[in-house]
Amino acid sequence: MRLKKTLLALTAFAALSTLALTGCSTGSGGGSSAASGGSLTIAKPDGAAVLATQINNPFIGTGSGPSLGYDRMIYEPLAMVNPVGKNETTPWLASKVEWNSDYTQLTVTPRANVKWNDGKPFTADDIIFTYTMIKNTPALDTGGLKLADIKKDGDNVVMTFSESKFVKQGDVLQVSIVPEHQWKDIADPSKDPVKDAIGTGPYTIKSFSSQGVVLKARSDYWGGTVPVAQLKYLEYNDNTGLLRALQTKEADWAQIFITDYKTNYVDKDPKHNVFWGANVLSPDMILVNTTKAPFNDVAFRKAVNMVVDRKAHAEKARSNAGPELTNVTGIPQPTGDQYIAPEYKNTTFSIDVAGAKKVLTDAGYTWKDSALIDPSGNPVSFTLQDPQGWNDYVTGIQLVATQIKSTLGADAKVATPDADTWFTNMATGNFDAALHWTGSGSNPWHIYDDVMNGAYIDQAAGGKVSDNFGRYSNPEATALLKEYAQASDDATRTAALHKIEKIFVDDVPAIPIGTHPQLAEYNTRAFTGWPSETDQYATADPTQATAVQVLMKLKPVK
């Protein structure tokens, strides 16, 4: 759904009853007299190493703040773009955001009467400083903002970009704003740990240790009374440990995959425990290395695409955490129905072993003792890899390997390296195939950009690519992705997207296998107001930019 170009705070905040609709006096508690109370424990399964060093810098993705997600409660963005629901934009530190017709210019009005947690006022200068810092520090520009200019215009801040930001509105609006009076003295903002976390958010750090992080609510938060007095952030070694903590009520809010989530989590306290997989525009795909055999052959890619059992993937690998992926474009439904080209509206995946074998036979493949032999006379062999401990992904590649062996006769192996090795392998192209997610946004551009854009190959640094890990090269696809991103009207975008979908279906640069919902677990024992399937104002993932929006929507159980 296309985002409205103008979004006013009064409209966007209507659903957020705990937030003031206009700038408020920080000493007044935002017009609410109720005191904060209670606590929530938020947890991740990434291991104790995350808590070895305190890194509050929101731009260091591997730091303790971004990894655990507690930085979301300290540093805030100008606005938030909802990847589910109506894809609405909610102004936050900006009271108003407005794009021009081709999304090359953004005008924001800084929210009045906001203070940093050290008591200094938040101003337009902080916005200008933050975005200028990103512009001047390439290591911080992970969203590829390509900011050309930023300046004041009366009470507003105007940003001009060198290209349309239609597909990257979230990347622009959800930048963590930092205080100029602190960060102007930081020599390298891409590396400094920023031990003193000064933000506009509803919390400050009470304590940090190897045992966890405790945040306490501010009494002078611009958005009003903070519903939860204290947040505790904990780390567990793996999903198993975190699941046990959720089951025993040691943890309240998390984001992990749970095998048979109903039995293993929801049924432990069916009145209060909630598991929600928000169905965003992000499928899981088998990424294939198109630069080496056997996946450099489109015939083999097509054949594999025709024998993958997506129903089994949804049931066995994902425990039905999200709907089955059914459309041949790879676009999740019903979230992306409006984007599917007319010729593919009713074209769904189906297992067609006979058809797959014909594709291979026509391309010169043969079989010897039931083993698939390529046109050069060599047995077809490859390895699927995903990190050990990623239960859903490992189960997924095991299913695919078994399916390919039993239907096509290819020797499909499975490897489970550690996560660091896997990430390096993907970036350097040291893999045959792997199950991987794609980017998500309010339209499907990110899905195809991640697996078809040749620009990532051209931008490779030190042999590493940041996306298009399969190194698929198709100048037409790359040009169409650029055309979509830079278009100034919906008709041009739609025409480009439909052509992109056709290339994707015909050339199979990656093999879509399942939906990739943003998972979350929470309980309603002490607080209500959480996002859900029936109230999709945000996802419930505590590590996303919208986590503070969720927190401020909560209401204590009386």
Coordinates of C-alpha atoms in Angstrom, one line a residue:
M1 CA 0.0 0.0 0.0
R2 CA 1.4 3.4 -1.0
L3 CA 2.2 5.6 2.0
K4 CA 0.5 9.0 2.2
K5 CA 2.9 11.8 1.5
T6 CA 1.7 14.0 4.3
L7 CA 1.2 12.6 7.8
L8 CA 0.2 14.8 10.7
A9 CA 0.9 13.9 14.4
L10 CA -2.8 14.3 15.3
T11 CA -3.8 11.6 12.8
A12 CA -1.0 9.2 13.4
F13 CA -1.1 9.4 17.2
A14 CA -4.8 8.9 17.5
A15 CA -4.3 5.3 18.4
L16 CA -1.6 6.0 20.9
S17 CA -3.7 7.0 23.9
T18 CA -0.7 7.2 26.2
L19 CA 1.1 9.8 24.1
A20 CA 0.4 13.5 24.0
L21 CA -0.8 14.6 20.6
T22 CA 1.1 17.9 20.7
G23 CA 4.3 19.0 22.3
C24 CA 3.9 18.9 26.0
S25 CA 5.7 20.3 29.0
T26 CA 8.2 17.7 30.1
G27 CA 7.5 18.5 33.7
S28 CA 3.8 17.7 33.3
G29 CA 4.2 14.1 32.5
G30 CA 2.5 14.6 29.1
G31 CA -0.8 15.4 30.6
S32 CA -1.1 12.2 32.6
S33 CA -0.9 12.0 36.4
A34 CA -0.6 8.2 36.7
A35 CA 2.8 7.0 37.9
S36 CA 4.8 4.4 36.1
G37 CA 4.7 0.9 37.7
G38 CA 5.7 -2.7 37.2
S39 CA 8.4 -4.1 35.1
L40 CA 9.0 -6.2 32.0
T41 CA 11.9 -8.6 31.2
I42 CA 13.0 -8.6 27.6
A43 CA 15.4 -11.3 26.4
K44 CA 17.5 -12.4 23.4
P45 CA 19.2 -15.8 22.7
D46 CA 22.6 -14.4 21.5
G47 CA 24.9 -15.5 24.3
A48 CA 26.7 -13.8 27.2
A49 CA 29.3 -12.2 24.9
V50 CA 26.8 -9.4 24.0
L51 CA 27.0 -8.2 27.6
A52 CA 30.8 -8.4 27.8
T53 CA 31.2 -4.7 26.8
Q54 CA 28.7 -1.9 27.2
I55 CA 28.2 -0.3 23.7
N56 CA 25.3 2.1 23.6
N57 CA 26.1 3.5 20.2
P58 CA 23.0 2.9 18.1
F59 CA 25.0 2.8 14.9
I60 CA 27.1 -0.2 16.0
G61 CA 24.8 -3.1 15.1
T62 CA 26.7 -5.7 17.0
G63 CA 26.9 -3.6 20.2
S64 CA 25.0 -4.4 23.3
G65 CA 22.3 -1.7 22.7
P66 CA 21.3 -2.6 19.2
S67 CA 21.8 -6.4 19.8
L68 CA 19.5 -6.5 22.8
G69 CA 17.3 -3.7 21.5
Y70 CA 17.5 -1.5 24.6
D71 CA 18.8 1.4 22.5
R72 CA 15.3 1.6 21.0
M73 CA 14.1 2.9 24.4
I74 CA 16.8 5.6 24.6
Y75 CA 17.3 6.9 21.1
E76 CA 14.2 7.8 19.0
P77 CA 13.6 8.3 15.3
L78 CA 11.7 11.1 13.5
A79 CA 8.9 8.7 12.6
M80 CA 8.1 5.0 12.2
V81 CA 6.9 3.1 9.1
N82 CA 4.7 0.2 9.9
P83 CA 5.7 -2.9 7.9
V84 CA 2.3 -4.5 8.7
G85 CA -1.3 -3.3 9.0
K86 CA -1.9 -0.3 6.8
N87 CA 1.8 0.5 6.3
E88 CA 1.1 3.8 8.0
T89 CA 3.8 6.3 9.1
T90 CA 3.7 7.5 12.7
P91 CA 5.5 10.8 13.4
W92 CA 7.6 10.6 16.5
L93 CA 10.3 13.1 17.2
A94 CA 8.9 15.0 14.2
S95 CA 5.3 16.3 14.7
K96 CA 4.9 16.3 10.9
V97 CA 6.6 14.6 8.0
E98 CA 6.0 15.4 4.3
W99 CA 7.6 14.0 1.1
N100 CA 7.5 15.8 -2.2
S101 CA 5.9 14.1 -5.2
D102 CA 9.0 12.1 -6.3
Y103 CA 10.3 11.4 -2.8
T104 CA 13.6 13.2 -3.3
Q105 CA 12.8 15.8 -0.6
L106 CA 11.6 15.4 3.0
T107 CA 10.3 18.2 5.2
V108 CA 10.0 17.5 8.9
T109 CA 8.8 19.6 11.7
P110 CA 10.7 18.9 15.0
R111 CA 8.4 18.1 17.9
A112 CA 8.3 21.0 20.4
N113 CA 9.1 20.7 24.2
V114 CA 11.2 17.5 23.9
K115 CA 14.3 17.2 26.2
W116 CA 17.2 14.9 26.2
N117 CA 17.6 12.8 29.3
D118 CA 20.3 15.2 30.5
G119 CA 17.8 18.1 30.6
K120 CA 19.0 19.9 27.4
P121 CA 16.3 20.7 24.8
F122 CA 16.0 18.7 21.6
T123 CA 16.1 21.0 18.5
A124 CA 16.2 21.0 14.8
D125 CA 20.0 21.3 15.1
D126 CA 20.1 17.8 16.5
I127 CA 18.3 16.5 13.5
I128 CA 20.6 18.3 11.1
F129 CA 23.7 17.1 13.1
T130 CA 22.6 13.5 13.1
Y131 CA 21.9 13.2 9.3
T132 CA 25.0 15.3 8.4
M133 CA 27.1 13.0 10.6
I134 CA 25.8 10.0 8.7
K135 CA 26.4 11.7 5.3
N136 CA 30.0 12.4 6.3
T137 CA 30.6 9.0 7.8
P138 CA 30.0 6.3 5.1
A139 CA 30.3 3.5 7.7
L140 CA 27.1 4.9 9.4
D141 CA 25.1 5.0 6.2
T142 CA 24.0 1.4 6.3
G143 CA 20.6 2.4 4.8
G144 CA 22.2 4.0 1.7
L145 CA 20.5 7.4 2.4
K146 CA 22.5 9.3 -0.2
L147 CA 21.6 12.6 1.5
A148 CA 22.6 15.6 -0.8
D149 CA 21.6 18.5 1.5
I150 CA 19.9 19.2 4.8
K151 CA 19.0 22.7 6.1
K152 CA 16.6 24.6 8.2
D153 CA 13.5 26.3 6.6
G154 CA 11.8 28.3 9.3
D155 CA 10.7 25.9 12.0
N156 CA 11.2 22.9 9.6
V157 CA 14.2 20.8 8.5
V158 CA 14.4 20.0 4.8
M159 CA 16.4 17.0 3.5
T160 CA 17.2 16.6 -0.2
F161 CA 18.4 13.3 -1.6
S162 CA 20.2 12.4 -4.8
E163 CA 17.6 9.8 -5.6
S164 CA 14.0 8.9 -4.8
K165 CA 13.5 7.5 -1.3
F166 CA 10.1 5.9 -2.0
V167 CA 11.4 2.4 -1.3
K168 CA 13.5 3.5 1.6
Q169 CA 11.2 5.7 3.6
G170 CA 11.8 3.6 6.7
D171 CA 15.6 3.8 6.3
V172 CA 15.3 7.6 6.3
L173 CA 12.7 8.2 9.0
Q174 CA 13.8 5.5 11.5
V175 CA 17.4 6.8 12.0
S176 CA 18.2 7.2 15.7
I177 CA 18.6 10.9 16.4
V178 CA 21.5 11.7 18.7
P179 CA 22.4 14.9 20.6
E180 CA 24.8 17.3 18.9
H181 CA 26.0 18.6 22.3
Q182 CA 27.4 15.2 23.1
W183 CA 28.3 13.7 19.7
K184 CA 30.1 16.7 18.2
D185 CA 33.1 15.7 20.4
I186 CA 33.1 12.0 19.3
A187 CA 36.1 11.5 17.0
D188 CA 34.8 8.3 15.3
P189 CA 31.0 7.8 15.7
S190 CA 31.3 4.5 13.9
K191 CA 33.4 3.0 16.7
D192 CA 32.9 5.0 19.9
P193 CA 30.9 2.8 22.5
V194 CA 29.2 6.0 23.9
K195 CA 29.0 4.8 27.5
D196 CA 26.9 7.8 28.5
A197 CA 23.6 7.2 26.6
I198 CA 21.9 10.5 26.1
G199 CA 18.6 10.2 24.3
T200 CA 15.1 11.5 24.0
G201 CA 13.5 8.2 24.8
P202 CA 11.4 7.2 27.8
Y203 CA 14.2 5.3 29.6
T204 CA 17.7 5.8 30.9
I205 CA 20.2 3.1 31.9
K206 CA 20.0 2.2 35.6
S207 CA 22.6 -0.5 35.5
F208 CA 24.7 -2.6 33.1
S209 CA 26.5 -5.8 33.9
S210 CA 27.3 -9.2 32.5
Q211 CA 24.1 -10.3 34.1
G212 CA 21.9 -7.9 32.1
V213 CA 20.8 -4.3 31.6
V214 CA 18.2 -2.5 33.6
L215 CA 16.5 0.6 32.3
K216 CA 14.4 3.0 34.4
A217 CA 11.5 5.2 33.2
R218 CA 11.9 8.9 32.9
S219 CA 9.5 11.1 34.8
D220 CA 9.9 13.9 32.3
Y221 CA 9.3 12.0 29.0
W222 CA 7.8 14.2 26.3
G223 CA 5.2 11.5 25.4
G224 CA 3.6 11.4 28.8
T225 CA 3.7 8.9 31.6
V226 CA 5.7 5.8 30.8
P227 CA 3.5 2.8 31.5
V228 CA 6.3 0.5 32.7
A229 CA 8.6 1.7 35.4
Q230 CA 11.5 -0.7 34.7
L231 CA 12.8 -2.8 31.8
K232 CA 15.2 -5.7 32.3
Y233 CA 17.2 -7.0 29.3
L234 CA 18.7 -10.5 29.6
E235 CA 20.7 -12.7 27.3
Y236 CA 20.4 -16.5 27.0
N237 CA 22.8 -18.8 25.3
D238 CA 20.3 -20.1 22.8
N239 CA 16.7 -20.5 21.8
T240 CA 16.3 -23.4 24.2
G241 CA 17.4 -21.4 27.2
L242 CA 15.2 -18.4 26.3
L243 CA 12.2 -20.6 25.7
R244 CA 12.6 -22.1 29.2
A245 CA 12.7 -18.5 30.5
L246 CA 9.4 -17.7 28.7
Q247 CA 7.8 -20.9 30.0
T248 CA 8.8 -20.2 33.6
K249 CA 7.7 -16.5 33.4
E250 CA 11.3 -15.4 33.9
A251 CA 11.1 -13.5 30.6
D252 CA 8.1 -11.5 29.3
W253 CA 9.0 -10.2 25.8
A254 CA 11.2 -11.9 23.2
Q255 CA 11.7 -12.6 19.6
I256 CA 12.6 -16.2 18.9
F257 CA 11.5 -19.1 16.7
I258 CA 9.7 -21.8 18.8
T259 CA 9.0 -25.2 17.4
D260 CA 5.4 -26.1 18.0
Y261 CA 4.8 -22.7 19.6
K262 CA 1.3 -23.5 20.8
T263 CA 2.3 -26.5 22.8
N264 CA 5.7 -25.2 23.9
Y265 CA 4.7 -21.7 24.8
V266 CA 1.1 -20.6 24.4
D267 CA -0.4 -23.6 26.2
K268 CA 1.9 -23.0 29.2
D269 CA -0.4 -20.1 30.1
P270 CA -3.1 -19.9 27.4
K271 CA -4.9 -17.0 29.1
H272 CA -1.9 -14.7 28.9
N273 CA 0.9 -16.1 26.6
V274 CA 0.8 -14.7 23.1
F275 CA 2.9 -15.7 20.0
W276 CA 2.5 -13.6 17.0
G277 CA 4.2 -13.8 13.6
A278 CA 3.6 -10.6 11.8
N279 CA 3.3 -11.4 8.1
V280 CA 5.6 -8.8 6.5
L281 CA 6.7 -8.5 2.9
S282 CA 9.7 -10.7 3.4
P283 CA 9.9 -14.3 2.2
D284 CA 12.6 -16.9 3.1
M285 CA 14.5 -18.0 0.0
I286 CA 17.0 -20.6 -0.9
L287 CA 19.8 -18.3 -2.1
V288 CA 21.9 -20.1 -4.7
N289 CA 25.3 -19.2 -5.9
T290 CA 24.7 -18.4 -9.6
T291 CA 28.4 -18.2 -10.3
K292 CA 29.1 -21.9 -9.9
A293 CA 27.6 -25.3 -10.7
P294 CA 25.0 -26.5 -10.4
F295 CA 23.1 -23.3 -9.7
N296 CA 24.8 -21.4 -12.6
D297 CA 22.3 -23.3 -14.8
V298 CA 18.8 -21.9 -14.9
A299 CA 17.4 -25.3 -15.9
F300 CA 18.6 -26.8 -12.6
R301 CA 17.3 -23.8 -10.6
K302 CA 13.9 -24.2 -12.3
A303 CA 13.9 -27.9 -11.6
V304 CA 14.6 -27.4 -7.9
N305 CA 12.0 -24.7 -7.7
M306 CA 9.4 -27.2 -9.0
V307 CA 10.1 -29.9 -6.4
V308 CA 10.3 -27.9 -3.2
D309 CA 7.5 -28.8 -0.8
R310 CA 6.5 -25.4 0.6
K311 CA 3.6 -26.8 2.6
A312 CA 6.0 -29.1 4.5
H313 CA 8.3 -26.1 5.1
A314 CA 5.5 -24.1 6.7
E315 CA 4.4 -27.0 8.8
K316 CA 7.6 -28.7 9.8
A317 CA 10.3 -26.0 9.6
R318 CA 8.2 -23.0 10.7
S319 CA 5.6 -24.7 12.9
N320 CA 2.9 -22.7 11.0
A321 CA 4.2 -19.5 12.6
G322 CA 3.2 -17.8 9.3
P323 CA 1.1 -18.7 6.3
E324 CA 2.4 -21.0 3.5
L325 CA 4.1 -19.2 0.6
T326 CA 2.0 -20.0 -2.4
N327 CA 2.5 -17.4 -5.2
V328 CA 5.2 -18.0 -7.8
T329 CA 6.4 -14.4 -7.5
G330 CA 7.5 -15.1 -3.9
I331 CA 5.4 -12.2 -2.6
P332 CA 3.7 -13.2 0.7
Q333 CA 0.0 -13.1 0.8
P334 CA -2.4 -11.6 1.6
T335 CA 0.0 -8.8 2.6
G336 CA 1.3 -8.3 -0.9
D337 CA -1.8 -9.2 -3.0
Q338 CA -2.0 -5.7 -4.5
Y339 CA 1.6 -6.0 -5.9
I340 CA 1.2 -9.3 -7.8
A341 CA 1.1 -8.9 -11.6
P342 CA -2.2 -9.9 -13.2
E343 CA -0.6 -12.8 -15.1
Y344 CA 0.5 -14.3 -11.7
K345 CA -2.5 -13.5 -9.6
N346 CA -3.7 -17.1 -9.5
T347 CA -0.4 -18.9 -10.3
T348 CA 0.7 -20.9 -7.3
F349 CA 3.5 -23.2 -6.6
S350 CA 2.9 -27.0 -7.0
I351 CA 5.1 -30.0 -6.8
D352 CA 5.8 -31.2 -10.3
V353 CA 8.5 -33.9 -10.3
A354 CA 7.7 -35.1 -13.8
G355 CA 7.9 -31.5 -15.1
A356 CA 11.1 -30.9 -13.3
K357 CA 12.7 -34.0 -14.8
K358 CA 11.6 -32.9 -18.3
V359 CA 13.2 -29.5 -17.8
L360 CA 16.5 -31.3 -16.8
T361 CA 16.3 -33.8 -19.7
D362 CA 15.7 -31.0 -22.2
A363 CA 18.8 -29.3 -20.8
G364 CA 21.0 -32.4 -21.3
Y365 CA 20.9 -33.9 -17.8
T366 CA 20.7 -37.7 -17.5
W367 CA 20.5 -40.2 -14.6
K368 CA 22.9 -43.1 -13.8
D369 CA 21.8 -45.5 -11.0
S370 CA 19.2 -42.9 -10.0
A371 CA 21.9 -40.2 -9.6
L372 CA 21.5 -37.0 -11.5
I373 CA 24.3 -36.4 -14.0
D374 CA 24.9 -32.9 -15.5
P375 CA 25.4 -32.2 -19.3
S376 CA 29.2 -32.5 -18.8
G377 CA 28.9 -36.0 -17.4
N378 CA 29.5 -35.1 -13.7
P379 CA 27.2 -36.2 -10.8
V380 CA 25.3 -33.2 -9.5
S381 CA 26.3 -32.4 -5.9
F382 CA 26.0 -29.3 -3.7
T383 CA 25.7 -28.3 -0.1
L384 CA 23.0 -26.3 1.7
Q385 CA 24.3 -24.4 4.8
D386 CA 22.8 -22.5 7.7
P387 CA 24.1 -21.8 11.2
Q388 CA 24.0 -24.5 13.8
G389 CA 21.3 -23.8 16.4
W390 CA 19.0 -22.0 14.0
N391 CA 16.5 -24.7 14.3
D392 CA 13.9 -23.5 11.8
Y393 CA 16.5 -22.8 9.1
V394 CA 18.4 -26.0 9.6
T395 CA 15.2 -28.0 9.5
G396 CA 14.3 -26.1 6.4
I397 CA 17.5 -27.0 4.5
Q398 CA 17.2 -30.6 5.7
L399 CA 13.8 -30.8 4.2
V400 CA 14.9 -29.3 0.9
A401 CA 18.0 -31.6 0.7
T402 CA 15.8 -34.7 1.3
Q403 CA 13.3 -33.5 -1.3
I404 CA 15.9 -32.9 -4.0
K405 CA 17.6 -36.2 -3.4
S406 CA 14.4 -38.2 -3.5
T407 CA 12.9 -36.5 -6.5
L408 CA 15.8 -35.4 -8.7
G409 CA 18.6 -37.6 -7.6
A410 CA 21.1 -34.8 -6.9
D411 CA 23.5 -35.3 -4.0
A412 CA 22.3 -32.5 -1.7
K413 CA 24.3 -32.2 1.5
V414 CA 23.7 -30.1 4.6
A415 CA 26.3 -28.2 6.6
T416 CA 25.8 -26.2 9.8
P417 CA 28.8 -23.8 10.5
D418 CA 28.8 -21.3 13.3
A419 CA 26.9 -18.1 12.6
D420 CA 30.1 -15.9 12.1
T421 CA 31.5 -18.4 9.6
W422 CA 28.1 -18.5 7.8
F423 CA 27.8 -14.7 7.5
T424 CA 31.3 -14.6 6.1
N425 CA 30.6 -17.4 3.6
M426 CA 27.5 -15.6 2.4
A427 CA 29.3 -12.3 1.9
T428 CA 32.3 -13.9 0.1
G429 CA 30.3 -16.3 -2.0
N430 CA 31.8 -19.4 -0.3
F431 CA 28.6 -21.4 -0.5
D432 CA 26.4 -23.4 -2.9
A433 CA 23.0 -22.7 -1.4
A434 CA 21.6 -21.4 1.9
L435 CA 18.2 -20.6 3.4
H436 CA 18.1 -16.8 4.0
W437 CA 15.6 -14.1 4.6
T438 CA 15.1 -11.0 2.4
G439 CA 14.7 -7.4 3.3
S440 CA 11.2 -6.1 4.0
G441 CA 9.4 -2.8 3.5
S442 CA 6.0 -1.4 2.6
N443 CA 6.3 -2.7 -0.9
P444 CA 8.1 -5.8 -2.6
W445 CA 11.1 -3.8 -3.9
H446 CA 13.3 -5.0 -1.1
I447 CA 12.5 -8.7 -1.9
Y448 CA 13.8 -8.5 -5.4
D449 CA 16.6 -6.0 -4.7
D450 CA 18.1 -8.4 -2.2
V451 CA 18.4 -11.2 -4.8
M452 CA 18.6 -9.6 -8.2
N453 CA 20.3 -6.2 -8.0
G454 CA 23.7 -6.3 -9.8
A455 CA 24.7 -3.1 -8.1
Y456 CA 25.8 -5.0 -5.0
I457 CA 28.3 -7.0 -7.1
D458 CA 29.7 -3.7 -8.5
Q459 CA 30.0 -2.3 -5.0
A460 CA 31.7 -5.4 -3.5
A461 CA 34.5 -4.5 -1.1
G462 CA 37.3 -6.9 -0.4
G463 CA 35.4 -9.6 -2.2
K464 CA 32.4 -9.2 0.0
V465 CA 28.9 -8.2 -1.1
S466 CA 26.3 -6.7 1.3
D467 CA 23.3 -8.3 -0.6
N468 CA 22.6 -10.3 -3.7
F469 CA 24.7 -13.0 -2.1
G470 CA 24.0 -15.3 -5.0
R471 CA 25.7 -12.8 -7.2
Y472 CA 22.9 -12.9 -9.8
S473 CA 23.8 -10.7 -12.8
N474 CA 21.1 -9.4 -15.1
P475 CA 21.4 -5.8 -16.3
E476 CA 17.7 -5.6 -17.2
A477 CA 16.7 -6.6 -13.7
T478 CA 19.2 -4.1 -12.2
A479 CA 17.8 -1.3 -14.4
L480 CA 14.2 -2.1 -13.6
L481 CA 14.9 -2.1 -9.8
K482 CA 16.5 1.3 -10.2
E483 CA 13.6 2.5 -12.3
Y484 CA 11.1 1.4 -9.6
A485 CA 13.1 3.1 -6.9
Q486 CA 13.5 6.4 -8.7
A487 CA 10.0 6.6 -10.3
S488 CA 7.8 9.6 -9.4
D489 CA 4.4 7.9 -10.0
D490 CA 2.6 4.7 -9.2
A491 CA 2.0 3.7 -12.8
T492 CA 5.8 3.7 -13.6
R493 CA 6.5 1.7 -10.4
T494 CA 3.8 -0.8 -11.2
A495 CA 5.0 -1.4 -14.7
A496 CA 8.6 -1.9 -13.6
L497 CA 7.6 -4.2 -10.7
H498 CA 5.5 -6.5 -13.1
K499 CA 8.6 -6.8 -15.4
I500 CA 10.8 -7.6 -12.4
E501 CA 8.4 -10.3 -11.3
K502 CA 8.5 -11.9 -14.7
I503 CA 12.3 -12.1 -14.7
F504 CA 12.1 -13.6 -11.2
V505 CA 9.6 -16.3 -12.2
D506 CA 11.4 -17.1 -15.5
D507 CA 15.0 -17.0 -14.4
V508 CA 14.7 -18.2 -10.8
P509 CA 17.6 -16.1 -9.3
A510 CA 16.6 -17.5 -5.9
I511 CA 14.1 -20.1 -4.8
P512 CA 11.3 -18.7 -2.6
I513 CA 10.3 -21.3 0.0
G514 CA 8.3 -19.7 2.9
T515 CA 7.1 -16.6 4.5
H516 CA 9.3 -14.9 7.0
P517 CA 7.1 -13.3 9.7
Q518 CA 8.5 -11.0 12.3
L519 CA 8.1 -13.2 15.4
A520 CA 7.4 -12.1 18.9
E521 CA 6.4 -13.6 22.2
Y522 CA 4.8 -11.6 25.1
N523 CA 2.3 -12.1 27.9
T524 CA -0.7 -10.0 29.1
R525 CA -0.3 -10.8 32.8
A526 CA 0.7 -7.3 33.8
F527 CA 0.1 -5.2 30.7
T528 CA -2.3 -5.1 27.7
G529 CA -2.3 -3.1 24.5
W530 CA 0.2 -5.2 22.6
P531 CA 0.1 -5.4 18.8
S532 CA -1.6 -8.5 17.5
E533 CA -3.2 -10.1 14.4
T534 CA -6.3 -8.0 15.1
D535 CA -4.4 -4.8 16.0
Q536 CA -1.5 -4.5 13.7
Y537 CA -0.3 -1.0 14.6
A538 CA 3.3 -2.4 14.7
T539 CA 5.1 -5.7 14.9
A540 CA 5.8 -7.0 18.4
D541 CA 9.5 -7.6 17.8
P542 CA 11.3 -5.8 20.7
T543 CA 14.4 -5.1 18.7
Q544 CA 12.7 -3.0 16.0
A545 CA 12.4 0.8 15.9
T546 CA 8.7 0.4 16.8
A547 CA 9.5 -1.2 20.1
V548 CA 9.1 2.1 21.9
Q549 CA 5.8 2.7 20.2
V550 CA 4.6 -0.7 21.5
L551 CA 5.9 0.1 25.0
M552 CA 4.0 3.5 25.1
K553 CA 0.8 1.8 24.0
L554 CA 0.8 -0.6 26.9
K555 CA -1.6 -0.3 29.8
P556 CA -1.2 -1.8 33.3
V557 CA -3.7 -4.6 34.1
K558 CA -5.9 -3.4 37.0

